[in-house]
Coordinates of C-alpha atoms in Angstrom, one line a residue:
M1 CA 3.7 32.9 1.1
T2 CA 5.0 29.7 2.5
N3 CA 8.0 28.0 0.8
I4 CA 7.2 24.3 1.4
R5 CA 8.7 21.2 -0.3
A6 CA 5.8 19.6 -2.1
R7 CA 8.3 18.5 -4.8
K8 CA 9.6 20.3 -7.8
D9 CA 6.6 21.1 -9.9
S10 CA 4.9 24.6 -9.9
L11 CA 1.8 24.7 -7.7
P12 CA -1.2 23.3 -9.5
L13 CA -4.3 25.3 -9.7
F14 CA -7.7 23.7 -8.9
K15 CA -11.1 24.7 -10.0
G16 CA -14.5 23.5 -8.9
V17 CA -13.2 22.1 -5.6
N18 CA -15.6 21.9 -2.7
M19 CA -14.4 20.1 0.4
K20 CA -17.8 19.9 2.0
L21 CA -16.3 20.3 5.4
T22 CA -17.5 23.0 7.8
I23 CA -15.5 25.0 10.4
H24 CA -16.9 23.2 13.4
E25 CA -16.4 19.8 11.8
V26 CA -12.8 20.6 11.1
A27 CA -12.4 21.9 14.7
R28 CA -13.7 18.7 16.1
L29 CA -11.5 16.6 13.9
V30 CA -8.2 18.3 14.6
G31 CA -9.0 18.7 18.3
A32 CA -8.8 22.5 18.3
K33 CA -7.7 23.8 21.7
N34 CA -9.5 27.1 21.5
D35 CA -13.2 28.0 21.8
V36 CA -14.7 28.0 18.3
T37 CA -18.4 28.4 19.3
S38 CA -18.5 32.0 18.3
Y39 CA -17.5 31.1 14.7
A40 CA -20.2 30.6 12.2
D41 CA -20.3 27.0 11.0
T42 CA -19.6 27.9 7.4
P43 CA -18.5 25.4 4.7
L44 CA -14.8 25.5 3.6
V45 CA -14.0 25.4 -0.1
K46 CA -10.4 24.1 -0.2
A47 CA -7.2 24.0 1.8
E48 CA -4.1 25.9 0.8
F49 CA -0.6 26.1 2.3
D50 CA 0.5 28.9 -0.1
S51 CA -1.2 32.2 0.8
R52 CA -1.0 33.3 -2.8
L53 CA -3.5 30.6 -3.8
I54 CA -6.0 31.4 -1.1
A55 CA -9.5 32.5 -2.3
D56 CA -12.8 33.2 -0.6
G57 CA -13.9 30.5 1.8
D58 CA -10.6 28.7 2.0
L59 CA -8.7 27.1 4.9
F60 CA -5.2 28.3 5.3
V61 CA -2.6 25.7 6.4
P62 CA 0.5 27.6 7.6
L63 CA 3.2 25.0 7.3
K64 CA 6.8 25.5 8.4
G65 CA 9.3 25.3 5.5
A66 CA 12.1 27.7 4.4
R67 CA 9.6 30.3 5.8
D68 CA 7.1 29.8 8.6
G69 CA 3.6 29.9 7.2
H70 CA 2.4 31.6 10.3
D71 CA 4.0 34.8 9.0
F72 CA 1.5 34.8 6.1
I73 CA -1.7 34.3 8.1
E74 CA -2.6 38.0 7.7
T75 CA -2.0 37.8 3.9
A76 CA -4.2 34.7 3.7
F77 CA -7.1 36.4 5.3
G78 CA -6.5 39.4 3.1
N79 CA -7.0 37.0 0.2
G80 CA -10.3 35.7 1.5
A81 CA -9.4 32.9 3.9
A82 CA -12.4 31.8 6.1
L83 CA -10.2 30.0 8.7
T84 CA -6.6 29.1 9.5
L85 CA -4.9 26.3 11.4
S86 CA -2.3 27.7 13.8
E87 CA 0.2 26.6 16.5
K88 CA -0.2 30.0 18.2
E89 CA -3.1 32.3 19.0
V90 CA -4.4 34.5 16.2
A91 CA -6.0 37.9 16.8
D92 CA -9.1 39.1 15.0
H93 CA -9.5 36.0 12.7
P94 CA -11.1 32.6 13.0
Y95 CA -8.5 30.0 13.8
L96 CA -8.0 26.5 15.1
L97 CA -5.3 26.1 17.7
V98 CA -3.4 22.8 17.1
E99 CA -0.3 21.2 18.4
D100 CA 1.2 20.6 14.9
V101 CA -0.2 22.1 11.7
L102 CA 1.2 19.3 9.4
T103 CA -0.2 16.5 11.6
A104 CA -3.6 18.3 11.6
F105 CA -3.5 18.7 7.8
Q106 CA -2.8 15.0 7.4
A107 CA -5.6 14.0 9.8
L108 CA -8.0 16.2 7.9
A109 CA -7.1 14.5 4.7
A110 CA -7.5 11.0 6.2
Y111 CA -10.9 12.0 7.6
Y112 CA -12.0 13.4 4.3
L113 CA -11.2 10.1 2.5
Q114 CA -13.2 8.2 5.1
K115 CA -16.1 10.6 4.8
T116 CA -16.2 10.5 1.0
G117 CA -15.7 6.8 0.7
V118 CA -13.6 7.2 -2.4
D119 CA -11.7 4.1 -3.7
V120 CA -7.9 4.8 -3.3
F121 CA -5.3 3.3 -5.6
A122 CA -1.7 3.8 -4.4
V123 CA 1.3 3.7 -6.6
T124 CA 5.0 3.7 -5.6
G125 CA 8.3 2.4 -7.1
S126 CA 11.8 3.5 -7.8
N127 CA 10.9 3.9 -11.5
G128 CA 7.6 4.1 -13.3
K129 CA 5.3 5.3 -10.5
T130 CA 4.3 8.6 -12.1
T131 CA 3.7 7.0 -15.5
T132 CA 1.8 4.1 -14.0
K133 CA -0.3 6.5 -12.0
D134 CA -1.1 8.5 -15.1
M135 CA -2.0 5.3 -17.1
L136 CA -4.2 3.9 -14.3
A137 CA -6.1 7.2 -13.8
H138 CA -6.5 7.5 -17.6
L139 CA -8.0 3.9 -17.8
L140 CA -10.3 4.3 -14.8
S141 CA -11.6 7.6 -16.1
T142 CA -13.3 5.8 -19.0
S143 CA -15.8 4.5 -16.5
Y144 CA -15.5 6.6 -13.3
K145 CA -15.0 10.1 -12.1
T146 CA -11.3 9.8 -11.4
Y147 CA -8.7 12.2 -9.9
K148 CA -5.0 11.7 -9.5
T149 CA -1.9 13.2 -7.9
Q150 CA -1.1 16.3 -9.8
G151 CA 2.5 16.8 -10.9
N152 CA 4.8 15.3 -8.2
Y153 CA 2.7 16.0 -5.1
N154 CA 3.5 12.6 -3.6
N155 CA 5.0 13.3 -0.2
E156 CA 3.7 14.0 3.4
I157 CA 2.5 17.4 2.2
G158 CA 1.6 16.8 -1.4
L159 CA -0.6 13.7 -0.7
P160 CA -3.0 15.3 1.8
Y161 CA -3.1 18.4 -0.4
T162 CA -4.2 16.2 -3.4
V163 CA -6.9 14.5 -1.2
L164 CA -8.3 17.8 -0.1
H165 CA -8.4 19.1 -3.7
M166 CA -10.1 16.3 -5.5
P167 CA -13.5 17.2 -7.1
D168 CA -16.4 16.4 -4.8
D169 CA -17.8 13.9 -7.3
T170 CA -14.6 11.8 -7.4
E171 CA -15.2 8.0 -7.3
K172 CA -11.6 6.8 -7.9
L173 CA -8.5 8.5 -6.5
V174 CA -5.0 7.4 -7.8
L175 CA -2.3 8.6 -5.4
E176 CA 1.4 8.5 -6.1
M177 CA 3.5 7.8 -3.0
G178 CA 7.2 8.9 -2.9
Q179 CA 9.9 7.7 -0.5
D180 CA 13.0 9.6 0.6
H181 CA 13.4 7.8 3.9
L182 CA 12.2 4.5 5.5
G183 CA 8.8 5.1 7.0
D184 CA 7.6 7.7 4.5
I185 CA 5.3 5.3 2.6
H186 CA 4.0 3.8 5.9
L187 CA 2.7 7.2 6.9
L188 CA 1.1 7.8 3.5
S189 CA -0.5 4.4 3.4
E190 CA -1.9 4.7 6.9
L191 CA -3.3 8.1 5.8
A192 CA -4.9 6.9 2.5
H193 CA -5.9 3.3 3.3
P194 CA -5.6 2.1 -0.3
K195 CA -8.0 -0.4 -1.8
T196 CA -5.3 -1.4 -4.3
A197 CA -1.6 -0.8 -4.2
I198 CA 1.2 -1.1 -6.8
V199 CA 4.9 -1.3 -6.4
T200 CA 6.3 -0.8 -9.9
L201 CA 10.0 -1.6 -9.3
V202 CA 12.7 -1.6 -6.6
G203 CA 15.8 0.2 -7.7
E204 CA 18.6 2.2 -6.2
A205 CA 16.8 5.6 -6.0
H206 CA 17.7 7.7 -2.9
L207 CA 20.3 5.1 -1.8
A208 CA 22.0 7.8 0.1
F209 CA 19.2 7.6 2.7
F210 CA 18.9 3.8 2.8
K211 CA 21.2 1.1 4.1
D212 CA 20.9 -1.0 0.9
R213 CA 18.4 -2.0 -1.8
S214 CA 16.7 -4.4 0.6
E215 CA 15.8 -1.5 2.9
I216 CA 14.4 0.3 -0.1
A217 CA 12.2 -2.7 -0.8
K218 CA 11.1 -2.8 2.8
G219 CA 10.1 0.9 2.5
K220 CA 8.2 0.4 -0.7
L221 CA 6.2 -2.6 0.6
Q222 CA 5.0 -0.5 3.5
I223 CA 2.4 0.7 0.9
A224 CA 0.4 -2.3 2.2
D225 CA 0.5 -1.1 5.8
G226 CA -2.8 0.9 5.6
M227 CA -4.6 -1.5 3.3
E228 CA -7.7 -3.4 4.4
K229 CA -7.5 -7.2 4.7
G230 CA -7.9 -8.8 1.3
G231 CA -6.8 -5.7 -0.7
L232 CA -5.0 -6.2 -4.0
L233 CA -1.2 -5.6 -4.0
L234 CA 0.8 -5.8 -7.3
A235 CA 4.5 -6.3 -6.8
P236 CA 7.4 -7.2 -9.1
A237 CA 8.7 -10.7 -9.4
D238 CA 12.0 -9.6 -7.8
P239 CA 13.4 -11.8 -5.0
I240 CA 14.3 -8.6 -3.1
V241 CA 10.7 -8.1 -2.1
E242 CA 10.0 -11.6 -0.8
D243 CA 10.7 -10.9 2.8
Y244 CA 8.4 -7.9 2.9
L245 CA 5.3 -9.2 1.1
P246 CA 2.2 -8.9 3.3
T247 CA 0.2 -12.0 4.3
E248 CA -3.3 -10.4 4.6
Q249 CA -3.5 -9.0 1.1
K250 CA -4.0 -10.6 -2.3
V251 CA -0.5 -10.4 -3.8
V252 CA -0.1 -10.6 -7.6
R253 CA 3.4 -10.6 -9.0
F254 CA 4.4 -9.4 -12.5
G255 CA 7.5 -9.9 -14.6
P256 CA 9.0 -12.7 -16.7
G257 CA 7.6 -16.1 -15.6
A258 CA 5.3 -14.4 -13.1
E259 CA 1.5 -14.4 -12.8
L260 CA 1.4 -11.3 -15.1
E261 CA 3.9 -11.1 -17.9
I262 CA 4.5 -9.5 -21.3
T263 CA 4.5 -12.2 -24.0
E264 CA 5.2 -10.1 -27.1
L265 CA 6.8 -6.7 -27.5
T266 CA 7.5 -4.6 -30.6
E267 CA 9.3 -1.3 -30.0
R268 CA 9.4 1.7 -32.4
K269 CA 10.9 5.2 -32.1
D270 CA 7.8 6.7 -30.6
S271 CA 5.4 3.8 -30.0
L272 CA 5.2 0.2 -29.0
T273 CA 2.9 -2.8 -29.2
F274 CA 2.7 -5.5 -26.6
K275 CA 0.7 -8.6 -25.5
A276 CA 0.3 -9.8 -22.0
N277 CA -0.8 -13.3 -20.8
F278 CA -4.1 -12.1 -19.3
L279 CA -5.2 -9.9 -22.3
E280 CA -7.1 -11.2 -25.3
K281 CA -5.6 -8.6 -27.7
S282 CA -2.4 -6.7 -28.1
L283 CA -2.2 -3.1 -26.9
D284 CA -0.7 -0.1 -28.8
L285 CA 0.9 2.7 -26.8
P286 CA 2.0 6.1 -28.1
V287 CA 5.2 5.9 -26.0
T288 CA 8.3 3.9 -26.2
G289 CA 10.3 1.7 -23.8
K290 CA 9.9 -1.8 -22.6
Y291 CA 9.4 -0.4 -19.1
N292 CA 6.3 1.5 -20.3
A293 CA 4.8 -1.7 -21.6
T294 CA 5.2 -3.1 -18.1
N295 CA 3.6 0.0 -16.6
A296 CA 0.7 -0.3 -19.0
M297 CA 0.3 -4.0 -18.3
I298 CA 0.0 -3.2 -14.5
A299 CA -2.5 -0.4 -15.1
S300 CA -4.5 -2.6 -17.4
Y301 CA -4.8 -5.4 -14.9
V302 CA -6.0 -3.1 -12.1
A303 CA -8.5 -1.4 -14.5
L304 CA -9.9 -4.8 -15.5
Q305 CA -10.4 -5.6 -11.8
E306 CA -12.5 -2.4 -11.6
G307 CA -14.7 -3.4 -14.5
V308 CA -13.1 -1.4 -17.3
T309 CA -13.3 -3.5 -20.4
E310 CA -10.4 -4.6 -22.6
E311 CA -11.9 -2.6 -25.5
Q312 CA -12.1 0.5 -23.3
I313 CA -8.5 0.0 -22.3
G314 CA -7.3 -0.3 -25.9
Q315 CA -9.1 2.8 -27.0
A316 CA -8.0 4.8 -23.9
F317 CA -4.3 4.1 -24.6
Q318 CA -4.6 5.7 -28.1
N319 CA -4.9 9.1 -26.5
L320 CA -2.7 8.7 -23.5
E321 CA -1.1 11.8 -22.0
L322 CA 1.7 11.5 -19.5
T323 CA 3.1 14.0 -17.0
R324 CA 5.6 16.1 -19.0
N325 CA 9.4 15.9 -18.6
R326 CA 9.2 12.1 -18.6
T327 CA 10.7 10.2 -21.5
E328 CA 9.7 12.0 -24.6
W329 CA 10.9 12.5 -28.2
K330 CA 11.7 16.0 -29.2
K331 CA 13.1 17.6 -32.4
A332 CA 16.4 19.5 -32.5
S333 CA 16.4 22.7 -34.6
N334 CA 18.8 20.9 -37.1
G335 CA 16.3 18.0 -37.5
A336 CA 17.9 15.5 -35.1
D337 CA 15.7 13.4 -32.9
I338 CA 16.1 14.0 -29.1
L339 CA 15.1 11.3 -26.6
S340 CA 14.7 13.4 -23.5
D341 CA 14.7 11.7 -20.1
V342 CA 16.0 14.5 -17.9
Y343 CA 13.5 14.5 -15.0
N344 CA 15.3 12.0 -12.7
A345 CA 17.9 9.3 -12.8
N346 CA 19.0 6.2 -10.9
P347 CA 21.0 3.2 -12.1
T348 CA 17.9 1.1 -12.9
A349 CA 16.3 4.0 -14.9
M350 CA 19.5 4.8 -16.8
K351 CA 20.0 1.1 -17.7
L352 CA 16.4 0.8 -18.9
I353 CA 16.5 4.0 -21.1
L354 CA 19.9 2.9 -22.6
E355 CA 18.3 -0.5 -23.4
T356 CA 15.4 1.2 -25.0
F357 CA 17.5 3.7 -27.0
S358 CA 19.7 0.9 -28.2
A359 CA 16.8 -1.2 -29.4
I360 CA 15.2 1.5 -31.5
P361 CA 16.4 1.4 -35.1
A362 CA 18.7 4.2 -36.1
N363 CA 17.6 6.8 -38.6
E364 CA 18.9 6.3 -42.2
A365 CA 22.4 7.8 -42.5
G366 CA 22.2 8.8 -38.8
K367 CA 24.2 7.9 -35.7
K368 CA 23.2 7.4 -32.1
I369 CA 24.7 9.7 -29.4
A370 CA 24.2 9.5 -25.6
V371 CA 24.6 12.3 -23.1
L372 CA 24.8 10.9 -19.6
A373 CA 25.0 13.0 -16.4
D374 CA 25.4 12.3 -12.7
M375 CA 22.7 10.3 -10.9
K376 CA 22.2 11.9 -7.5
E377 CA 21.5 10.5 -4.0
L378 CA 23.3 7.2 -4.4
G379 CA 25.4 7.6 -1.3
D380 CA 28.7 5.9 -0.7
Q381 CA 28.1 3.5 -3.6
S382 CA 27.6 6.3 -6.2
V383 CA 30.8 6.0 -8.2
Q384 CA 30.5 2.2 -8.2
L385 CA 26.9 2.3 -9.4
H386 CA 27.8 4.8 -12.1
N387 CA 30.6 2.5 -13.3
Q388 CA 28.1 -0.4 -13.7
M389 CA 26.5 1.5 -16.6
I390 CA 29.5 0.5 -18.7
L391 CA 27.6 -2.8 -19.3
S392 CA 24.8 -0.8 -21.0
L393 CA 27.1 1.1 -23.4
S394 CA 27.9 -0.6 -26.7
P395 CA 30.2 0.9 -29.3
D396 CA 28.4 -1.3 -31.8
V397 CA 25.2 0.8 -31.2
L398 CA 26.3 4.1 -29.9
D399 CA 28.7 6.3 -31.9
T400 CA 29.5 8.9 -29.3
V401 CA 28.9 9.2 -25.5
I402 CA 29.2 12.5 -23.7
F403 CA 29.5 12.4 -19.9
Y404 CA 28.8 15.3 -17.6
G405 CA 29.2 15.5 -13.8
E406 CA 31.5 14.4 -11.0
D407 CA 30.7 10.8 -9.9
I408 CA 30.4 9.8 -13.6
A409 CA 34.0 10.6 -14.3
D410 CA 35.3 7.0 -13.8
L411 CA 32.6 5.7 -16.1
A412 CA 33.8 8.1 -18.8
Q413 CA 37.3 6.7 -18.3
L414 CA 36.0 3.2 -18.7
A415 CA 34.1 4.1 -21.8
S416 CA 37.1 5.8 -23.4
Q417 CA 38.9 2.4 -23.2
M418 CA 36.0 0.7 -25.1
F419 CA 35.1 3.3 -27.7
P420 CA 37.2 4.6 -30.6
I421 CA 39.4 7.6 -29.9
G422 CA 37.4 10.8 -30.2
H423 CA 34.0 9.2 -29.5
V424 CA 33.9 9.7 -25.7
Y425 CA 33.9 13.2 -24.0
Y426 CA 33.8 14.1 -20.3
F427 CA 32.9 17.5 -18.9
K428 CA 33.1 18.3 -15.2
K429 CA 30.4 19.6 -12.8
T430 CA 32.0 20.0 -9.4
A431 CA 31.8 22.5 -6.6
E432 CA 34.8 24.2 -8.1
E433 CA 34.1 24.0 -11.8
D434 CA 31.1 23.6 -14.1
Q435 CA 31.8 22.9 -17.8
F436 CA 28.2 22.9 -18.8
E437 CA 28.6 25.4 -21.7
A438 CA 31.6 23.5 -23.1
M439 CA 29.5 20.3 -22.9
V440 CA 26.6 22.0 -24.8
K441 CA 29.1 23.2 -27.5
Q442 CA 30.4 19.6 -27.9
V443 CA 27.0 18.1 -28.2
K444 CA 26.0 20.6 -30.9
E445 CA 29.3 19.9 -32.8
S446 CA 28.6 16.1 -32.6
L447 CA 24.9 16.1 -33.5
G448 CA 24.0 15.7 -37.2
A449 CA 20.7 16.3 -38.8
H450 CA 19.8 12.6 -39.1
D451 CA 21.1 11.6 -35.6
Q452 CA 19.3 10.4 -32.6
I453 CA 20.5 11.7 -29.2
L454 CA 19.6 10.4 -25.7
L455 CA 19.8 12.8 -22.7
K456 CA 19.7 11.2 -19.3
G457 CA 20.6 12.5 -15.8
S458 CA 19.2 13.7 -12.5
N459 CA 17.1 16.9 -12.6
S460 CA 19.7 18.9 -10.8
M461 CA 22.2 18.3 -13.6
N462 CA 20.1 20.7 -15.7
L463 CA 20.0 18.7 -18.9
A464 CA 16.5 20.2 -19.6
K465 CA 18.4 23.4 -20.4
L466 CA 20.5 21.4 -23.0
V467 CA 17.2 20.1 -24.5
E468 CA 15.9 23.6 -24.9
S469 CA 19.2 24.8 -26.4
L470 CA 19.1 21.9 -29.0
E471 CA 15.5 22.7 -29.8
N472 CA 16.0 26.4 -30.3
E473 CA 19.4 26.7 -32.0
H474 CA 22.2 24.7 -33.6
N475 CA 25.7 26.0 -33.9

């Protein structure tokens, strides 16, 4: 088993994959340093970096993570591997000796895209990239064999893995591209060579690894680096991206007053309706949030460029399914409505979800409660960026706000000066002390049967556990 960071989701299982690549073909591509002429030129089924997922005819990719994948080569062959990449000699098994396994893995994925001729659609953004990816793939699938990034496999390991696992009849491939450091998206774009690219939004995500928001924008716009001349790039009408827009692609901007914009929007608790300036009819979505209307608008525009009709788009959105653990309504065991958005958090995302939660009409005889936890990876500006959330907290709309974390402490203090006494609570989560259980107890005491409660925080703050507790019991 190799413990490799391909993001936080459990490993996806793939069926019916056939890479249509042979051992000798792969050897030539990766520049194998050993003699492979004695190996039968058999076709390989799929590539795996986790030896537990190896099946007959697979290529094992022994990456170096918390454990060195080379330690599991024997296990991989025991599970049926036909071949392994390796940075060292392997006895008694077919192998390809390479300088760097990850580089060879990425080169293999790039070659496979070139060989298959699949149209690639790349999506990145500080917020909305996974939802937009899901929406675009869903729309394209009405007319084409479409495959997309599974879960959150959007980095230098997950993206090539996705490419090498797409069904062999795939026509359109929608790839999510993540960014932790400047240059990450450049690498992914040069690997995938997108036909169309989307930057959903430039926020403050991962600010700990970037100088400022402008550098984040620079990194996001590197999504165009691998595009062919004349490709379509969708970017927000945000001045922060101006200096980084490419000159050789067709750039279409979206947002208020831009080339693409939402002209009407009606938000409800679990759905919304919107109109855009390039659509004949309004679209209904089974999700809430103004930001989701923007995501749907972007996906619709790209789908139209690919020949999907407006009627097909409208019908497809009726049965939209998004990657779980995004923004979703759940039901507490006492009957209260839970708006769960506990997968990730940054200032832009927190502001947007507070805006949406505040705009949704309260239940009859019910109050609105917000539980806000720390936003991670904001660097030296973390406390300041948390404090800015005070502008999105209104005592006229929210009855109670419960804060949990460390960098959010000053925001809790600010809120306590704005809200009535007894309507703001703060619970610590520091290296020395974690008041999670006390926080859960307070939430349950505050939450009435007719209430609506919003939960928002970074994944590591474990608010998903609070959601489960509210769903399963009420003290």
